């Protein structure tokens, strides 16, 4: 059996799939509140990062734990029905994510990933410091 009921599963999926899912909004509001200016879903960039900070040469992906298979995360549990289908589908997502990160990094972007389950203040602080830290480039 799936860990979620069919109704819950489709709820979870549609929430994860949407463009303006809540976790993304939380990340954006946080960065904005700290004076960072960003662009959204830059279509020209590989993988369409959720947040793009051109000035900091940084991109942020806000990943759903299920679709992107957050490792050791309870929300990443694979459905046991249609196991082969999900195995291929989800492994494909993970491989695509890895290629996306490698390609963006090749183009000189710093890539940050935030997981939906890890949206504590401390994670957001770490993200902010990560984005700002390297921009300062030894100046502090
Ligand atoms: Zn997770």
mmCIF file with all atom_site columns, C-alpha atoms and ligand atoms in Angstrom:
data_model
loop_
_atom_site.group_PDB
_atom_site.id
_atom_site.type_symbol
_atom_site.label_atom_id
_atom_site.label_alt_id
_atom_site.label_comp_id
_atom_site.label_asym_id
_atom_site.label_entity_id
_atom_site.label_seq_id
_atom_site.pdbx_PDB_ins_code
_atom_site.Cartn_x
_atom_site.Cartn_y
_atom_site.Cartn_z
_atom_site.occupancy
_atom_site.B_iso_or_equiv
_atom_site.pdbx_formal_charge
_atom_site.auth_seq_id
_atom_site.auth_comp_id
_atom_site.auth_asym_id
_atom_site.auth_atom_id
_atom_site.pdbx_PDB_model_num
ATOM   1   C  CA  . UNK A 1 1   ? 0.000  0.000  0.000   1.00 0.00 ? 1   UNK A CA  1
ATOM   2   C  CA  . UNK A 1 2   ? 0.933  3.587  -0.663  1.00 0.00 ? 2   UNK A CA  1
ATOM   3   C  CA  . UNK A 1 3   ? 1.818  5.458  2.530   1.00 0.00 ? 3   UNK A CA  1
ATOM   4   C  CA  . UNK A 1 4   ? -0.815 8.014  1.532   1.00 0.00 ? 4   UNK A CA  1
ATOM   5   C  CA  . UNK A 1 5   ? -4.451 7.404  0.666   1.00 0.00 ? 5   UNK A CA  1
ATOM   6   C  CA  . UNK A 1 6   ? -5.220 8.127  -3.024  1.00 0.00 ? 6   UNK A CA  1
ATOM   7   C  CA  . UNK A 1 7   ? -6.882 11.402 -2.083  1.00 0.00 ? 7   UNK A CA  1
ATOM   8   C  CA  . UNK A 1 8   ? -3.975 12.490 0.077   1.00 0.00 ? 8   UNK A CA  1
ATOM   9   C  CA  . UNK A 1 9   ? -1.503 11.362 -2.573  1.00 0.00 ? 9   UNK A CA  1
ATOM   10  C  CA  . UNK A 1 10  ? -3.108 13.511 -5.246  1.00 0.00 ? 10  UNK A CA  1
ATOM   11  C  CA  . UNK A 1 11  ? -3.236 16.418 -2.808  1.00 0.00 ? 11  UNK A CA  1
ATOM   12  C  CA  . UNK A 1 12  ? 0.443  16.011 -2.049  1.00 0.00 ? 12  UNK A CA  1
ATOM   13  C  CA  . UNK A 1 13  ? 1.326  15.730 -5.725  1.00 0.00 ? 13  UNK A CA  1
ATOM   14  C  CA  . UNK A 1 14  ? -0.650 18.731 -6.868  1.00 0.00 ? 14  UNK A CA  1
ATOM   15  C  CA  . UNK A 1 15  ? 0.793  20.817 -4.094  1.00 0.00 ? 15  UNK A CA  1
ATOM   16  C  CA  . UNK A 1 16  ? 4.276  19.765 -5.079  1.00 0.00 ? 16  UNK A CA  1
ATOM   17  C  CA  . UNK A 1 17  ? 3.687  20.311 -8.764  1.00 0.00 ? 17  UNK A CA  1
ATOM   18  C  CA  . UNK A 1 18  ? 2.343  23.848 -8.604  1.00 0.00 ? 18  UNK A CA  1
ATOM   19  C  CA  . UNK A 1 19  ? 4.370  26.884 -9.592  1.00 0.00 ? 19  UNK A CA  1
ATOM   20  C  CA  . UNK A 1 20  ? 3.735  28.909 -6.484  1.00 0.00 ? 20  UNK A CA  1
ATOM   21  C  CA  . UNK A 1 21  ? 3.732  26.234 -3.854  1.00 0.00 ? 21  UNK A CA  1
ATOM   22  C  CA  . UNK A 1 22  ? 3.914  27.543 -0.358  1.00 0.00 ? 22  UNK A CA  1
ATOM   23  C  CA  . UNK A 1 23  ? 7.487  26.535 0.508   1.00 0.00 ? 23  UNK A CA  1
ATOM   24  C  CA  . UNK A 1 24  ? 8.742  28.542 -2.472  1.00 0.00 ? 24  UNK A CA  1
ATOM   25  C  CA  . UNK A 1 25  ? 6.824  31.545 -1.234  1.00 0.00 ? 25  UNK A CA  1
ATOM   26  C  CA  . UNK A 1 26  ? 8.356  31.209 2.197   1.00 0.00 ? 26  UNK A CA  1
ATOM   27  C  CA  . UNK A 1 27  ? 11.845 31.129 0.718   1.00 0.00 ? 27  UNK A CA  1
ATOM   28  C  CA  . UNK A 1 28  ? 11.144 34.129 -1.519  1.00 0.00 ? 28  UNK A CA  1
ATOM   29  C  CA  . UNK A 1 29  ? 9.637  36.188 1.262   1.00 0.00 ? 29  UNK A CA  1
ATOM   30  C  CA  . UNK A 1 30  ? 12.577 35.403 3.472   1.00 0.00 ? 30  UNK A CA  1
ATOM   31  C  CA  . UNK A 1 31  ? 15.171 36.400 0.888   1.00 0.00 ? 31  UNK A CA  1
ATOM   32  C  CA  . UNK A 1 32  ? 13.204 39.494 -0.073  1.00 0.00 ? 32  UNK A CA  1
ATOM   33  C  CA  . UNK A 1 33  ? 12.841 40.520 3.564   1.00 0.00 ? 33  UNK A CA  1
ATOM   34  C  CA  . UNK A 1 34  ? 16.622 40.367 3.783   1.00 0.00 ? 34  UNK A CA  1
ATOM   35  C  CA  . UNK A 1 35  ? 17.101 42.660 0.855   1.00 0.00 ? 35  UNK A CA  1
ATOM   36  C  CA  . UNK A 1 36  ? 17.813 40.144 -1.884  1.00 0.00 ? 36  UNK A CA  1
ATOM   37  C  CA  . UNK A 1 37  ? 16.248 40.706 -5.261  1.00 0.00 ? 37  UNK A CA  1
ATOM   38  C  CA  . UNK A 1 38  ? 15.482 37.755 -7.430  1.00 0.00 ? 38  UNK A CA  1
ATOM   39  C  CA  . UNK A 1 39  ? 13.833 36.519 -10.564 1.00 0.00 ? 39  UNK A CA  1
ATOM   40  C  CA  . UNK A 1 40  ? 11.391 33.650 -10.783 1.00 0.00 ? 40  UNK A CA  1
ATOM   41  C  CA  . UNK A 1 41  ? 11.432 30.526 -12.924 1.00 0.00 ? 41  UNK A CA  1
ATOM   42  C  CA  . UNK A 1 42  ? 13.992 31.832 -15.374 1.00 0.00 ? 42  UNK A CA  1
ATOM   43  C  CA  . UNK A 1 43  ? 12.972 29.931 -18.472 1.00 0.00 ? 43  UNK A CA  1
ATOM   44  C  CA  . UNK A 1 44  ? 16.352 30.195 -20.104 1.00 0.00 ? 44  UNK A CA  1
ATOM   45  C  CA  . UNK A 1 45  ? 18.126 28.497 -17.250 1.00 0.00 ? 45  UNK A CA  1
ATOM   46  C  CA  . UNK A 1 46  ? 18.515 24.756 -17.081 1.00 0.00 ? 46  UNK A CA  1
ATOM   47  C  CA  . UNK A 1 47  ? 16.025 23.163 -14.730 1.00 0.00 ? 47  UNK A CA  1
ATOM   48  C  CA  . UNK A 1 48  ? 14.128 26.439 -14.271 1.00 0.00 ? 48  UNK A CA  1
ATOM   49  C  CA  . UNK A 1 49  ? 15.355 27.292 -10.791 1.00 0.00 ? 49  UNK A CA  1
ATOM   50  C  CA  . UNK A 1 50  ? 12.632 28.545 -8.465  1.00 0.00 ? 50  UNK A CA  1
ATOM   51  C  CA  . UNK A 1 51  ? 14.623 31.596 -7.466  1.00 0.00 ? 51  UNK A CA  1
ATOM   52  C  CA  . UNK A 1 52  ? 17.402 33.244 -9.467  1.00 0.00 ? 52  UNK A CA  1
ATOM   53  C  CA  . UNK A 1 53  ? 19.681 35.865 -7.937  1.00 0.00 ? 53  UNK A CA  1
ATOM   54  C  CA  . UNK A 1 54  ? 21.709 37.214 -10.856 1.00 0.00 ? 54  UNK A CA  1
ATOM   55  C  CA  . UNK A 1 55  ? 23.682 39.665 -8.749  1.00 0.00 ? 55  UNK A CA  1
ATOM   56  C  CA  . UNK A 1 56  ? 24.863 36.845 -6.506  1.00 0.00 ? 56  UNK A CA  1
ATOM   57  C  CA  . UNK A 1 57  ? 25.226 34.396 -9.359  1.00 0.00 ? 57  UNK A CA  1
ATOM   58  C  CA  . UNK A 1 58  ? 23.089 32.034 -7.337  1.00 0.00 ? 58  UNK A CA  1
ATOM   59  C  CA  . UNK A 1 59  ? 20.038 29.921 -8.020  1.00 0.00 ? 59  UNK A CA  1
ATOM   60  C  CA  . UNK A 1 60  ? 17.768 28.189 -5.539  1.00 0.00 ? 60  UNK A CA  1
ATOM   61  C  CA  . UNK A 1 61  ? 15.704 25.093 -6.069  1.00 0.00 ? 61  UNK A CA  1
ATOM   62  C  CA  . UNK A 1 62  ? 12.916 24.437 -3.609  1.00 0.00 ? 62  UNK A CA  1
ATOM   63  C  CA  . UNK A 1 63  ? 12.490 20.717 -3.961  1.00 0.00 ? 63  UNK A CA  1
ATOM   64  C  CA  . UNK A 1 64  ? 9.553  18.577 -2.994  1.00 0.00 ? 64  UNK A CA  1
ATOM   65  C  CA  . UNK A 1 65  ? 10.866 15.650 -1.000  1.00 0.00 ? 65  UNK A CA  1
ATOM   66  C  CA  . UNK A 1 66  ? 8.842  13.094 -2.917  1.00 0.00 ? 66  UNK A CA  1
ATOM   67  C  CA  . UNK A 1 67  ? 9.462  14.108 -6.529  1.00 0.00 ? 67  UNK A CA  1
ATOM   68  C  CA  . UNK A 1 68  ? 13.111 14.835 -5.942  1.00 0.00 ? 68  UNK A CA  1
ATOM   69  C  CA  . UNK A 1 69  ? 13.676 11.958 -3.509  1.00 0.00 ? 69  UNK A CA  1
ATOM   70  C  CA  . UNK A 1 70  ? 15.155 13.730 -0.528  1.00 0.00 ? 70  UNK A CA  1
ATOM   71  C  CA  . UNK A 1 71  ? 17.522 11.135 0.884   1.00 0.00 ? 71  UNK A CA  1
ATOM   72  C  CA  . UNK A 1 72  ? 16.618 9.615  4.243   1.00 0.00 ? 72  UNK A CA  1
ATOM   73  C  CA  . UNK A 1 73  ? 13.450 11.723 4.333   1.00 0.00 ? 73  UNK A CA  1
ATOM   74  C  CA  . UNK A 1 74  ? 10.167 10.158 5.374   1.00 0.00 ? 74  UNK A CA  1
ATOM   75  C  CA  . UNK A 1 75  ? 8.315  12.191 2.759   1.00 0.00 ? 75  UNK A CA  1
ATOM   76  C  CA  . UNK A 1 76  ? 10.343 10.554 0.023   1.00 0.00 ? 76  UNK A CA  1
ATOM   77  C  CA  . UNK A 1 77  ? 8.869  7.101  0.679   1.00 0.00 ? 77  UNK A CA  1
ATOM   78  C  CA  . UNK A 1 78  ? 8.095  5.442  -2.617  1.00 0.00 ? 78  UNK A CA  1
ATOM   79  C  CA  . UNK A 1 79  ? 4.619  4.091  -3.239  1.00 0.00 ? 79  UNK A CA  1
ATOM   80  C  CA  . UNK A 1 80  ? 4.623  0.312  -3.194  1.00 0.00 ? 80  UNK A CA  1
ATOM   81  C  CA  . UNK A 1 81  ? 1.870  0.108  -5.779  1.00 0.00 ? 81  UNK A CA  1
ATOM   82  C  CA  . UNK A 1 82  ? 3.272  0.356  -9.329  1.00 0.00 ? 82  UNK A CA  1
ATOM   83  C  CA  . UNK A 1 83  ? 6.698  0.045  -7.759  1.00 0.00 ? 83  UNK A CA  1
ATOM   84  C  CA  . UNK A 1 84  ? 8.538  -0.319 -11.059 1.00 0.00 ? 84  UNK A CA  1
ATOM   85  C  CA  . UNK A 1 85  ? 6.873  2.737  -12.545 1.00 0.00 ? 85  UNK A CA  1
ATOM   86  C  CA  . UNK A 1 86  ? 7.763  4.870  -9.539  1.00 0.00 ? 86  UNK A CA  1
ATOM   87  C  CA  . UNK A 1 87  ? 11.253 3.470  -9.343  1.00 0.00 ? 87  UNK A CA  1
ATOM   88  C  CA  . UNK A 1 88  ? 11.968 4.548  -12.915 1.00 0.00 ? 88  UNK A CA  1
ATOM   89  C  CA  . UNK A 1 89  ? 10.136 7.824  -12.663 1.00 0.00 ? 89  UNK A CA  1
ATOM   90  C  CA  . UNK A 1 90  ? 11.754 8.963  -9.424  1.00 0.00 ? 90  UNK A CA  1
ATOM   91  C  CA  . UNK A 1 91  ? 15.236 7.714  -10.269 1.00 0.00 ? 91  UNK A CA  1
ATOM   92  C  CA  . UNK A 1 92  ? 14.892 9.612  -13.539 1.00 0.00 ? 92  UNK A CA  1
ATOM   93  C  CA  . UNK A 1 93  ? 14.063 12.776 -11.603 1.00 0.00 ? 93  UNK A CA  1
ATOM   94  C  CA  . UNK A 1 94  ? 17.081 12.352 -9.357  1.00 0.00 ? 94  UNK A CA  1
ATOM   95  C  CA  . UNK A 1 95  ? 19.408 11.830 -12.328 1.00 0.00 ? 95  UNK A CA  1
ATOM   96  C  CA  . UNK A 1 96  ? 17.958 14.856 -14.100 1.00 0.00 ? 96  UNK A CA  1
ATOM   97  C  CA  . UNK A 1 97  ? 18.464 16.976 -10.975 1.00 0.00 ? 97  UNK A CA  1
ATOM   98  C  CA  . UNK A 1 98  ? 22.104 15.922 -10.774 1.00 0.00 ? 98  UNK A CA  1
ATOM   99  C  CA  . UNK A 1 99  ? 22.688 16.821 -14.424 1.00 0.00 ? 99  UNK A CA  1
ATOM   100 C  CA  . UNK A 1 100 ? 20.919 20.144 -13.940 1.00 0.00 ? 100 UNK A CA  1
ATOM   101 C  CA  . UNK A 1 101 ? 23.132 21.076 -11.003 1.00 0.00 ? 101 UNK A CA  1
ATOM   102 C  CA  . UNK A 1 102 ? 26.296 20.051 -12.867 1.00 0.00 ? 102 UNK A CA  1
ATOM   103 C  CA  . UNK A 1 103 ? 25.320 22.093 -15.921 1.00 0.00 ? 103 UNK A CA  1
ATOM   104 C  CA  . UNK A 1 104 ? 24.391 25.187 -13.945 1.00 0.00 ? 104 UNK A CA  1
ATOM   105 C  CA  . UNK A 1 105 ? 27.647 24.970 -12.012 1.00 0.00 ? 105 UNK A CA  1
ATOM   106 C  CA  . UNK A 1 106 ? 29.529 24.673 -15.279 1.00 0.00 ? 106 UNK A CA  1
ATOM   107 C  CA  . UNK A 1 107 ? 27.906 27.917 -16.333 1.00 0.00 ? 107 UNK A CA  1
ATOM   108 C  CA  . UNK A 1 108 ? 29.187 29.548 -13.174 1.00 0.00 ? 108 UNK A CA  1
ATOM   109 C  CA  . UNK A 1 109 ? 26.043 29.445 -11.058 1.00 0.00 ? 109 UNK A CA  1
ATOM   110 C  CA  . UNK A 1 110 ? 26.098 28.542 -7.391  1.00 0.00 ? 110 UNK A CA  1
ATOM   111 C  CA  . UNK A 1 111 ? 23.269 26.124 -6.828  1.00 0.00 ? 111 UNK A CA  1
ATOM   112 C  CA  . UNK A 1 112 ? 21.366 25.915 -3.556  1.00 0.00 ? 112 UNK A CA  1
ATOM   113 C  CA  . UNK A 1 113 ? 18.706 23.349 -2.775  1.00 0.00 ? 113 UNK A CA  1
ATOM   114 C  CA  . UNK A 1 114 ? 16.078 23.755 -0.105  1.00 0.00 ? 114 UNK A CA  1
ATOM   115 C  CA  . UNK A 1 115 ? 13.917 20.784 0.795   1.00 0.00 ? 115 UNK A CA  1
ATOM   116 C  CA  . UNK A 1 116 ? 10.263 21.266 1.565   1.00 0.00 ? 116 UNK A CA  1
ATOM   117 C  CA  . UNK A 1 117 ? 10.521 19.360 4.832   1.00 0.00 ? 117 UNK A CA  1
ATOM   118 C  CA  . UNK A 1 118 ? 13.408 21.539 6.012   1.00 0.00 ? 118 UNK A CA  1
ATOM   119 C  CA  . UNK A 1 119 ? 11.977 24.995 6.118   1.00 0.00 ? 119 UNK A CA  1
ATOM   120 C  CA  . UNK A 1 120 ? 13.035 25.995 9.588   1.00 0.00 ? 120 UNK A CA  1
ATOM   121 C  CA  . UNK A 1 121 ? 14.300 29.456 10.268  1.00 0.00 ? 121 UNK A CA  1
ATOM   122 C  CA  . UNK A 1 122 ? 17.786 27.958 10.682  1.00 0.00 ? 122 UNK A CA  1
ATOM   123 C  CA  . UNK A 1 123 ? 17.678 26.443 7.180   1.00 0.00 ? 123 UNK A CA  1
ATOM   124 C  CA  . UNK A 1 124 ? 16.635 29.762 5.712   1.00 0.00 ? 124 UNK A CA  1
ATOM   125 C  CA  . UNK A 1 125 ? 19.416 31.519 7.594   1.00 0.00 ? 125 UNK A CA  1
ATOM   126 C  CA  . UNK A 1 126 ? 21.919 29.006 6.278   1.00 0.00 ? 126 UNK A CA  1
ATOM   127 C  CA  . UNK A 1 127 ? 20.634 29.595 2.751   1.00 0.00 ? 127 UNK A CA  1
ATOM   128 C  CA  . UNK A 1 128 ? 20.899 33.349 3.122   1.00 0.00 ? 128 UNK A CA  1
ATOM   129 C  CA  . UNK A 1 129 ? 24.413 33.108 4.482   1.00 0.00 ? 129 UNK A CA  1
ATOM   130 C  CA  . UNK A 1 130 ? 25.372 30.718 1.719   1.00 0.00 ? 130 UNK A CA  1
ATOM   131 C  CA  . UNK A 1 131 ? 24.147 33.144 -0.918  1.00 0.00 ? 131 UNK A CA  1
ATOM   132 C  CA  . UNK A 1 132 ? 25.728 36.200 0.691   1.00 0.00 ? 132 UNK A CA  1
ATOM   133 C  CA  . UNK A 1 133 ? 28.832 34.509 2.078   1.00 0.00 ? 133 UNK A CA  1
ATOM   134 C  CA  . UNK A 1 134 ? 30.566 33.718 -1.151  1.00 0.00 ? 134 UNK A CA  1
ATOM   135 C  CA  . UNK A 1 135 ? 29.473 36.964 -2.743  1.00 0.00 ? 135 UNK A CA  1
ATOM   136 C  CA  . UNK A 1 136 ? 31.523 38.809 -0.145  1.00 0.00 ? 136 UNK A CA  1
ATOM   137 C  CA  . UNK A 1 137 ? 34.476 36.911 -1.579  1.00 0.00 ? 137 UNK A CA  1
ATOM   138 C  CA  . UNK A 1 138 ? 36.860 37.102 1.328   1.00 0.00 ? 138 UNK A CA  1
ATOM   139 C  CA  . UNK A 1 139 ? 35.964 40.682 2.176   1.00 0.00 ? 139 UNK A CA  1
ATOM   140 C  CA  . UNK A 1 140 ? 34.772 39.824 5.650   1.00 0.00 ? 140 UNK A CA  1
HETATM 141 ZN ZN1 . LIG B 2 .   ? 12.575 15.939 2.989   1.00 0.00 ? 1   LIG B ZN1 1
#
